[in-house]
Amino acid sequence: MTNSPRRPSSPRSSATLAIALILLLPAWGSPAEKAPTPQIGYSALQPGKGQPSIYVSGKWGLLNLEVTNPLDVPQQFLSATYFDGQPTLQFGRRLWLPARSRLWTSQPVLLPDLPGEGSDRWNFHSLVFNTSGAEEVATRDVQGQMLRSGTLPARLEAPITALIDGRDERHPDAERDSPYQLVLGARVGLQFGPSLASIPGDRFMPDQVHFSVDDASWKSLQQLVVADNCVLDDPAGLAAIRRWVYGGGRLWVMLDRVDPRILERILGDELLCDVVDRVGLTSIRIEPTSPESGSPPVESEYEQPVDLVRVVVSGVDVPFRINGWPAAFWKTYGSGRVLVTTLAPRGWMRARTVADPELPRAILSLPGAGEARRFVPLPPMAAMSKEFFPQTVAPAAYSRILEPRVGEYIGYSIPPRWLIMGLLGGFIAAVTGLETWLLGRRTFRSLDWLSSALAVCVALALLVVGVRNRHAIPMTAAAVDFVEAIPGSDDVRSEGALALYNPEASPSVIETTGGGRLIPELTGLEGTTKRIVWQGLDTWKWENLSLGAGERRGTQAKIELLPERYEARGTFGPEGVLGQFSASGVVHPGDALIATRLGRIGVELEPDGAFRAPAGNVFGQDQYIAAGLLSDEQNRRRIIYSQVLPEFFREDSTGRPVFFLWGERRSGGFEFEKERILLGASLIAVPLEIDRPPEGTIVRIPDLFLPFRNTRQPDGSPSSPLWDHRRQEWMESTRQATAWFRFQLPTQLLPLELTGARIVITVSGPVGRVEVSALRRGDDKQGGAEGSRGEVVSVKTWNAPVGTLSAAEITDSRLLQLDGEGGLVLGLAAGEPVSAGANGVPALQGSRISAWRIENLSLEVSGTITP
Amino acid sequence: MPTIRPLTCLGVVLWLLGSAVARAEIRAVFEADRDPEIHVPAPIQAHTKQVKPLWMQALARPESDLQRMAADAFGRAHRAGVPDLQEAIPLLITILSSPTTHPASRLAAAQALVQFRAEEAAQKLAESASQYGADLRQIIEPALASWGYEPLRAVWQARLTAKDVHSRDLILAIRCLAMIGDESQAAGLLDIVHDRFRPVAVRTEAARAAGLVRNEGLEADARRLTEGAGLPSLVNRLCAARLLVGHSGADARNLLVSLAADAEPAVATIALARLFEIAPDRALPLVPGALESADPEVREQGVQIYGKSPDPQRVSAIVKMLDDRHPAVRGSAREILAVLAQRPELDEPVRDGATAMLASDRWRGLEQAALLLAALDHKPAAPRLVELLEFARPEVNTAAAWGLKTLALPETLPALLDKARRQNELQRAAGADSAGLDEQTAHLFEAFGKMKHADAEPLLLEYVPKDFKIGEQSRRSAIWALGRLHEGVPDEPLAQKLAERLLDRGGSGENSRAESVRIKHVSVIAIARMGAVSQASKLRGYFRPEIPPTRLGMSIRWALMELTGESIPEPDAALLPDAGLWFLEPIVDD
């Protein structure tokens, strides 16, 4: 970012300046040169104070400012900044400075589209007004210019990765053990550019970070690597990182470099990890924990030891181990993921040799390529990099889902068709009748003025109808938002759609002290200057915004810290799930359900926050509300559920059950005109924490709490690919297929003795025959997840089944033995053997083989909690 | 390389401190770096007093960003040593407690109050921790625990048994109870340790806390964790070891012996460390196994235990560890042997063992044995060290060169000179990039200076002119050695050449690069050593008007005092500028 106050203006920018001045100056109502202008220093900087400057089209970024007050008294300023080509949408900042002082601060700006193809920067212009006195006075820079201009460089390459690393030059292995080298090497290994945003910057406060708490300004960043403790001094920054991760960011914490408290503060209750000790290794064997880890074992020898932090941790995915200890682990958090490496960077990479393939020319030609090509990630790191540096996935757009529904709350409608048609039809009939009548009287001269008079009457009638209609609805703001409690923290994230209705055009009030964004649709308002002006953290207001008469849609999003955490805790009992929820401030909670990726169950709420979800309340495929006859509101909620839930579980792959409930529209902290009526509803999602019931409790566990995936058949052969666990989809088949599935019981309930199971299967197509089998295990129950030794026992067989089959019940507890990790294994054989032709090729029946598919497999189990 | 990582292990340092003869770590240092000792005043970070009123104003403003930044600045500045900032505490308390404060400002205010150790704000901090969320508790509660703030004790105690407590709050309570040493909660902690349905990190944290608050009586719990059918889980064994970290009774010793033999190094290390403290004799039978462990921490523990109860046989075992794969382990073995050699009855076994290692061809052991024997001034090692000058590994040939320099035996000088000449040819032909070439040559040169070997002077003189292709350390050591060779006897042409090194600020063409500051430093020292008073004016004129508190400046000051006998006051420490350090700063008139 550079300031260029003296650069020659292009004709276009001169025109823009003229427009801006014309539009801006009347807004403050005072001539620019009225008072002796103070020599206020104002410039945009790069980098800012400990905050990365990342600018991407269509996203919010931070404009870092240095403002100087040379006067002997405190001063207040207002800056208004706009970009070339968009002079009427401005981003303001109100500032206060003590006497004779210099302040470094920042303000959010929404970057427009780049000016043209091949362009890699935006030109911006700022006007700075001294607002200390009764009048606002435009200030000039030292060259006497009122307009202060500069450029912001665009980050064109994706994904964008930032690294927090205090480079320790005193460290003997500072270079060879550098997080910078590792991250760079991992990036270019995936053909991404050799560019990192380094934090903290070198220019100011070199050991300090001050992250913005403006969540919208984080969305440009895809990955953040933490390799230095300086972030620990910025607790608000750590909270901002947590929110960013939950919203889809990828965070990599190098635990060999940083204090484990960083992880604790970011992930809160969601990650419980205890550092046992730290050891320097000279021989390292990085072993994958499963074939899905994506890399073979790698052995390396080192003269200088490589640090490994030994940790005990639960609830994470460990892809690689060293001597039995996690070398790295993944934690899924909302839509984001956290990678924690416990092995120092040097253990994950090696120096590039001549035998290594050279980087593509496109990368070698970029700045930083020389540094990036020095080291090569070892296969385990290369495998993890593929997950850490993903292609950009569009985040869930809840506001778009909710937008069609929000207008229904306004109640505003255009005049009914019959009325318009009646008036117009009446007009035509009247004119025709008049013409006929005059034709009979042969006095056509009167037709002109009589027709005109009739037309005026009809137009007046339409006008009256329109005005009455518009004024029948008061000034209204309706919002429907989706609110997610961020697990392990006191934060909630909300995103929604908004509809503002104005009977008449008037200046609109939209402001907040709680952060977030509320952006009304601005189409059609290009001719008027409006600005969003910040004054402190999360405090902003729209100024000079007039939305006109009628309805105007918009979007809102924010993350807020709640004084009392939204929580839902439940446990299992003889009837199903029962528990307690707490969501203070939610008015008229209702239409609740608990959902997982597998299904939903209706929840009955009590006024004191208690709830129960009997196993009989499990919803069918298209059911979302536990009511026979739905009201308009419930129907709206049903539609929203059906659209939001798939999107939610597309992003949240933790498998954790989630408690959903509806309430009246929450106060999101956005303020409007006092007379504006607020309507709408909020859908709230709270992670359901499962508690262990007391010993001896009889429990009934509905199918949605029993995720399953393919496992090997008892004879060791792989199962037929009937079920795609990742996509949660059944696959079509034309052949006889046998698959065994491992159903995972909630670990909180273990140890558990199962006493019964009920299996319901739905099929489509000519499947021919379906058989369910179970495993009668021996005494060895420590077989782990794959420990499936035992005798195969047929439970039930259906011949030529159609649709939903009669339930299969298992009551023999010997068939319900769990493995060491709480898994129940069941087998499913389906389809008829395809008869072979003479040459061994399956004989075709007619022209094609008919396909069949398992449409649904539902397992419900019951049992007793054991000591 | 013979340079051993400093502080290879805290245990070794403590062990050495506790030994009869405290001694410095054996390191292959260069004389040019330490002879003479030049004291350079550490630079001081400047802090203008004018920031405080500005920050106070910002703190009092309603804008939340100013509050956050000002609170943060106060906390950081206080930690950085800026004095007299406590005036901000009342305002920080106001920001902390106000219900309208932005969460980011509140966090910054809390952090600043903790950094101020504002115990007068303890009550407000405690109230805020309970009202304003988990993030705040993570900052406040550990501080209150370290201040011994009693009213929160009951809160932490209640969390141990509360049903719906959040895991992070529970861990916080466990840590805080451990910090205040609340022994009364040991039972609650033990319940958590034994609760196998708890997250493992909570259990291990509780075990650590229980072990800290109770120094006795946890043996039964430790035994319960390690007994049962089959191998107890790692978490159980880890918890058991942690429970016993403060115990010293007979039963605890038995359990620790059992845990010290654990196959998992993380468990064994804890138990061995405790046994080392309370009953090294009980750990002795475990040491042979420990020394064979794949884990360097366990091997190092074994070395320390043997070092604590040494006999000739154990010395022999430690000597073997000089060849350990891990530099920290072999470094510990070397340091321990150096101390043991101070005992008359062990001197010979140490020297014999090290000599035997020196006769081997194992490079790691050779390096350590060379360092050790030279440090012990074991002159019989010299012939082997001369042989090792030709060893392929740079770690070994450099250690041999350092050892011969340290032993300083005149009869080795011809061999040293021969080697130095060949090294010189190598440097001239291919530069000093080969591993260890520069360092080994430098040690050889310093040996000539130390033993005043005049035959080496022509070779040393070749290293005076500026030449960036040859090793800088070699040049530094050569100049240092020339100073020693001519000590007290000025050689004017040489002094003139050395003064030129000082004055070389680069020129044009190939000479554009200025002489290295490190070369300038040794040149100044050599001029002073030889007493070349004629060069004093050049030295005096190098820095005008005042000698700066830099290494070169302090070298010139030392040299001038040596040459002229005058007393030059030590300059004040350098002030690091504070402009740009903070979010809000005064405008300073130039």
Tab-separated table of N, CA and C in Angstrom, chain A residues 289-353:
chain	number	residue	atom	x	y	z
A	289	THR	N	-1.316	-43.916	10.728
A	289	THR	CA	-2.199	-44.678	11.610
A	289	THR	C	-3.220	-45.493	10.820
A	290	SER	N	-3.389	-45.163	9.555
A	290	SER	CA	-4.317	-45.937	8.723
A	290	SER	C	-3.941	-45.703	7.268
A	291	PRO	N	-4.435	-46.555	6.394
A	291	PRO	CA	-4.141	-46.334	4.965
A	291	PRO	C	-4.654	-44.989	4.478
A	292	GLU	N	-5.673	-44.457	5.156
A	292	GLU	CA	-6.228	-43.171	4.732
A	292	GLU	C	-5.311	-42.000	5.067
A	293	SER	N	-4.257	-42.271	5.848
A	293	SER	CA	-3.342	-41.175	6.199
A	293	SER	C	-2.617	-40.640	4.976
A	294	GLY	N	-2.525	-41.450	3.944
A	294	GLY	CA	-2.024	-40.932	2.675
A	294	GLY	C	-0.534	-40.957	2.496
A	295	SER	N	0.176	-41.675	3.349
A	295	SER	CA	1.630	-41.712	3.194
A	295	SER	C	2.169	-43.001	3.792
A	296	PRO	N	3.217	-43.547	3.194
A	296	PRO	CA	3.863	-44.712	3.818
A	296	PRO	C	4.692	-44.253	5.011
A	297	PRO	N	5.180	-45.186	5.827
A	297	PRO	CA	6.077	-44.779	6.918
A	297	PRO	C	7.328	-44.123	6.347
A	298	VAL	N	7.849	-43.170	7.081
A	298	VAL	CA	9.058	-42.459	6.642
A	298	VAL	C	10.058	-42.471	7.789
A	299	GLU	N	11.276	-42.897	7.469
A	299	GLU	CA	12.319	-42.919	8.495
A	299	GLU	C	13.411	-41.927	8.133
A	300	SER	N	13.902	-41.220	9.134
A	300	SER	CA	14.968	-40.235	8.909
A	300	SER	C	15.925	-40.250	10.090
A	301	GLU	N	17.156	-39.935	9.797
A	301	GLU	CA	18.177	-39.828	10.841
A	301	GLU	C	18.673	-38.383	10.879
A	302	TYR	N	18.926	-37.901	12.071
A	302	TYR	CA	19.367	-36.512	12.236
A	302	TYR	C	20.537	-36.455	13.210
A	303	GLU	N	21.492	-35.614	12.903
A	303	GLU	CA	22.560	-35.377	13.875
A	303	GLU	C	22.088	-34.424	14.967
A	304	GLN	N	21.460	-33.358	14.545
A	304	GLN	CA	20.889	-32.441	15.521
A	304	GLN	C	19.465	-32.903	15.807
A	305	PRO	N	19.140	-33.157	17.067
A	305	PRO	CA	17.820	-33.717	17.385
A	305	PRO	C	16.675	-32.825	16.901
A	306	VAL	N	15.605	-33.502	16.565
A	306	VAL	CA	14.373	-32.814	16.168
A	306	VAL	C	13.386	-32.961	17.318
A	307	ASP	N	12.831	-31.859	17.744
A	307	ASP	CA	11.947	-31.886	18.906
A	307	ASP	C	10.606	-32.547	18.594
A	308	LEU	N	10.166	-33.353	19.535
A	308	LEU	CA	8.814	-33.906	19.494
A	308	LEU	C	8.161	-33.597	20.835
A	309	VAL	N	6.995	-33.001	20.768
A	309	VAL	CA	6.233	-32.738	21.989
A	309	VAL	C	5.284	-33.912	22.187
A	310	ARG	N	5.439	-34.610	23.289
A	310	ARG	CA	4.574	-35.768	23.527
A	310	ARG	C	3.307	-35.289	24.236
A	311	VAL	N	2.168	-35.633	23.661
A	311	VAL	CA	0.896	-35.156	24.212
A	311	VAL	C	-0.077	-36.318	24.356
A	312	VAL	N	-0.966	-36.167	25.334
A	312	VAL	CA	-2.131	-37.052	25.360
A	312	VAL	C	-3.333	-36.198	24.967
A	313	VAL	N	-4.120	-36.728	24.097
A	313	VAL	CA	-5.223	-35.952	23.531
A	313	VAL	C	-6.319	-36.911	23.125
A	314	SER	N	-7.543	-36.440	23.182
A	314	SER	CA	-8.666	-37.294	22.775
A	314	SER	C	-9.601	-36.493	21.885
A	315	GLY	N	-10.408	-37.207	21.153
A	315	GLY	CA	-11.380	-36.546	20.285
A	315	GLY	C	-10.779	-35.900	19.063
A	316	VAL	N	-9.662	-36.431	18.603
A	316	VAL	CA	-9.012	-35.859	17.421
A	316	VAL	C	-8.671	-36.996	16.456
A	317	ASP	N	-8.338	-36.628	15.232
A	317	ASP	CA	-7.875	-37.607	14.253
A	317	ASP	C	-6.357	-37.532	14.192
A	318	VAL	N	-5.727	-38.656	14.468
A	318	VAL	CA	-4.256	-38.685	14.443
A	318	VAL	C	-3.831	-39.403	13.164
A	319	PRO	N	-3.282	-38.691	12.196
A	319	PRO	CA	-2.892	-39.365	10.957
A	319	PRO	C	-1.520	-40.040	11.049
A	320	PHE	N	-0.642	-39.499	11.896
A	320	PHE	CA	0.720	-40.047	11.971
A	320	PHE	C	1.177	-40.085	13.434
A	321	ARG	N	1.965	-41.098	13.721
A	321	ARG	CA	2.516	-41.245	15.070
A	321	ARG	C	4.021	-41.456	14.980
A	322	ILE	N	4.681	-41.112	16.078
A	322	ILE	CA	6.111	-41.400	16.229
A	322	ILE	C	6.275	-42.084	17.580
A	323	ASN	N	6.783	-43.274	17.562
A	323	ASN	CA	6.935	-44.067	18.791
A	323	ASN	C	5.620	-44.144	19.564
A	324	GLY	N	4.542	-44.193	18.865
A	324	GLY	CA	3.235	-44.310	19.502
A	324	GLY	C	2.604	-42.986	19.879
A	325	TRP	N	3.345	-41.894	19.773
A	325	TRP	CA	2.802	-40.583	20.158
A	325	TRP	C	2.335	-39.832	18.910
A	326	PRO	N	1.291	-39.022	19.061
A	326	PRO	CA	0.832	-38.278	17.877
A	326	PRO	C	1.936	-37.353	17.345
A	327	ALA	N	2.221	-37.496	16.060
A	327	ALA	CA	3.148	-36.562	15.415
A	327	ALA	C	2.379	-35.354	14.895
A	328	ALA	N	1.102	-35.591	14.667
A	328	ALA	CA	0.206	-34.509	14.219
A	328	ALA	C	-1.204	-34.980	14.491
A	329	PHE	N	-2.103	-34.044	14.648
A	329	PHE	CA	-3.511	-34.439	14.738
A	329	PHE	C	-4.395	-33.343	14.179
A	330	TRP	N	-5.555	-33.794	13.744
A	330	TRP	CA	-6.559	-32.901	13.174
A	330	TRP	C	-7.730	-32.763	14.129
A	331	LYS	N	-8.280	-31.593	14.152
A	331	LYS	CA	-9.517	-31.370	14.892
A	331	LYS	C	-10.466	-30.599	13.982
A	332	THR	N	-11.615	-31.175	13.758
A	332	THR	CA	-12.622	-30.467	12.975
A	332	THR	C	-13.373	-29.528	13.901
A	333	TYR	N	-13.522	-28.307	13.471
A	333	TYR	CA	-14.172	-27.310	14.318
A	333	TYR	C	-15.123	-26.492	13.462
A	334	GLY	N	-16.404	-26.765	13.599
A	334	GLY	CA	-17.374	-26.102	12.731
A	334	GLY	C	-17.063	-26.426	11.290
A	335	SER	N	-16.966	-25.391	10.482
A	335	SER	CA	-16.622	-25.598	9.085
A	335	SER	C	-15.118	-25.612	8.884
A	336	GLY	N	-14.386	-25.340	9.923
A	336	GLY	CA	-12.933	-25.243	9.789
A	336	GLY	C	-12.229	-26.472	10.309
A	337	ARG	N	-10.912	-26.462	10.163
A	337	ARG	CA	-10.107	-27.570	10.664
A	337	ARG	C	-8.851	-27.015	11.310
A	338	VAL	N	-8.407	-27.739	12.312
A	338	VAL	CA	-7.179	-27.346	13.003
A	338	VAL	C	-6.193	-28.491	12.873
A	339	LEU	N	-5.012	-28.164	12.410
A	339	LEU	CA	-3.919	-29.137	12.337
A	339	LEU	C	-2.911	-28.768	13.418
A	340	VAL	N	-2.576	-29.740	14.228
A	340	VAL	CA	-1.554	-29.508	15.255
A	340	VAL	C	-0.397	-30.450	14.964
A	341	THR	N	0.776	-29.906	14.780
A	341	THR	CA	1.962	-30.749	14.607
A	341	THR	C	2.770	-30.698	15.894
A	342	THR	N	3.190	-31.851	16.338
A	342	THR	CA	3.987	-31.910	17.563
A	342	THR	C	5.461	-32.131	17.246
A	343	LEU	N	5.751	-32.467	16.011
A	343	LEU	CA	7.135	-32.655	15.573
A	343	LEU	C	7.626	-31.354	14.959
A	344	ALA	N	8.853	-30.984	15.270
A	344	ALA	CA	9.401	-29.719	14.773
A	344	ALA	C	9.467	-29.716	13.249
A	345	PRO	N	9.450	-28.538	12.647
A	345	PRO	CA	9.393	-28.457	11.184
A	345	PRO	C	10.462	-29.283	10.478
A	346	ARG	N	11.647	-29.339	11.040
A	346	ARG	CA	12.736	-30.049	10.353
A	346	ARG	C	12.406	-31.521	10.139
A	347	GLY	N	11.600	-32.088	11.012
A	347	GLY	CA	11.242	-33.501	10.875
A	347	GLY	C	10.251	-33.773	9.769
A	348	TRP	N	9.674	-32.712	9.220
A	348	TRP	CA	8.660	-32.880	8.179
A	348	TRP	C	9.198	-32.580	6.792
A	349	MET	N	10.470	-32.200	6.687
A	349	MET	CA	10.966	-31.800	5.365
A	349	MET	C	12.422	-32.222	5.217
A	350	ARG	N	12.892	-32.113	4.012
A	350	ARG	CA	14.299	-32.389	3.734
A	350	ARG	C	14.757	-31.401	2.672
A	351	ALA	N	16.074	-31.292	2.551
A	351	ALA	CA	16.609	-30.375	1.544
A	351	ALA	C	16.315	-30.920	0.156
A	352	ARG	N	16.024	-30.039	-0.765
A	352	ARG	CA	15.776	-30.454	-2.149
A	352	ARG	C	17.073	-30.966	-2.767
A	353	THR	N	16.975	-32.001	-3.550
A	353	THR	CA	18.145	-32.550	-4.242
A	353	THR	C	17.922	-32.458	-5.748
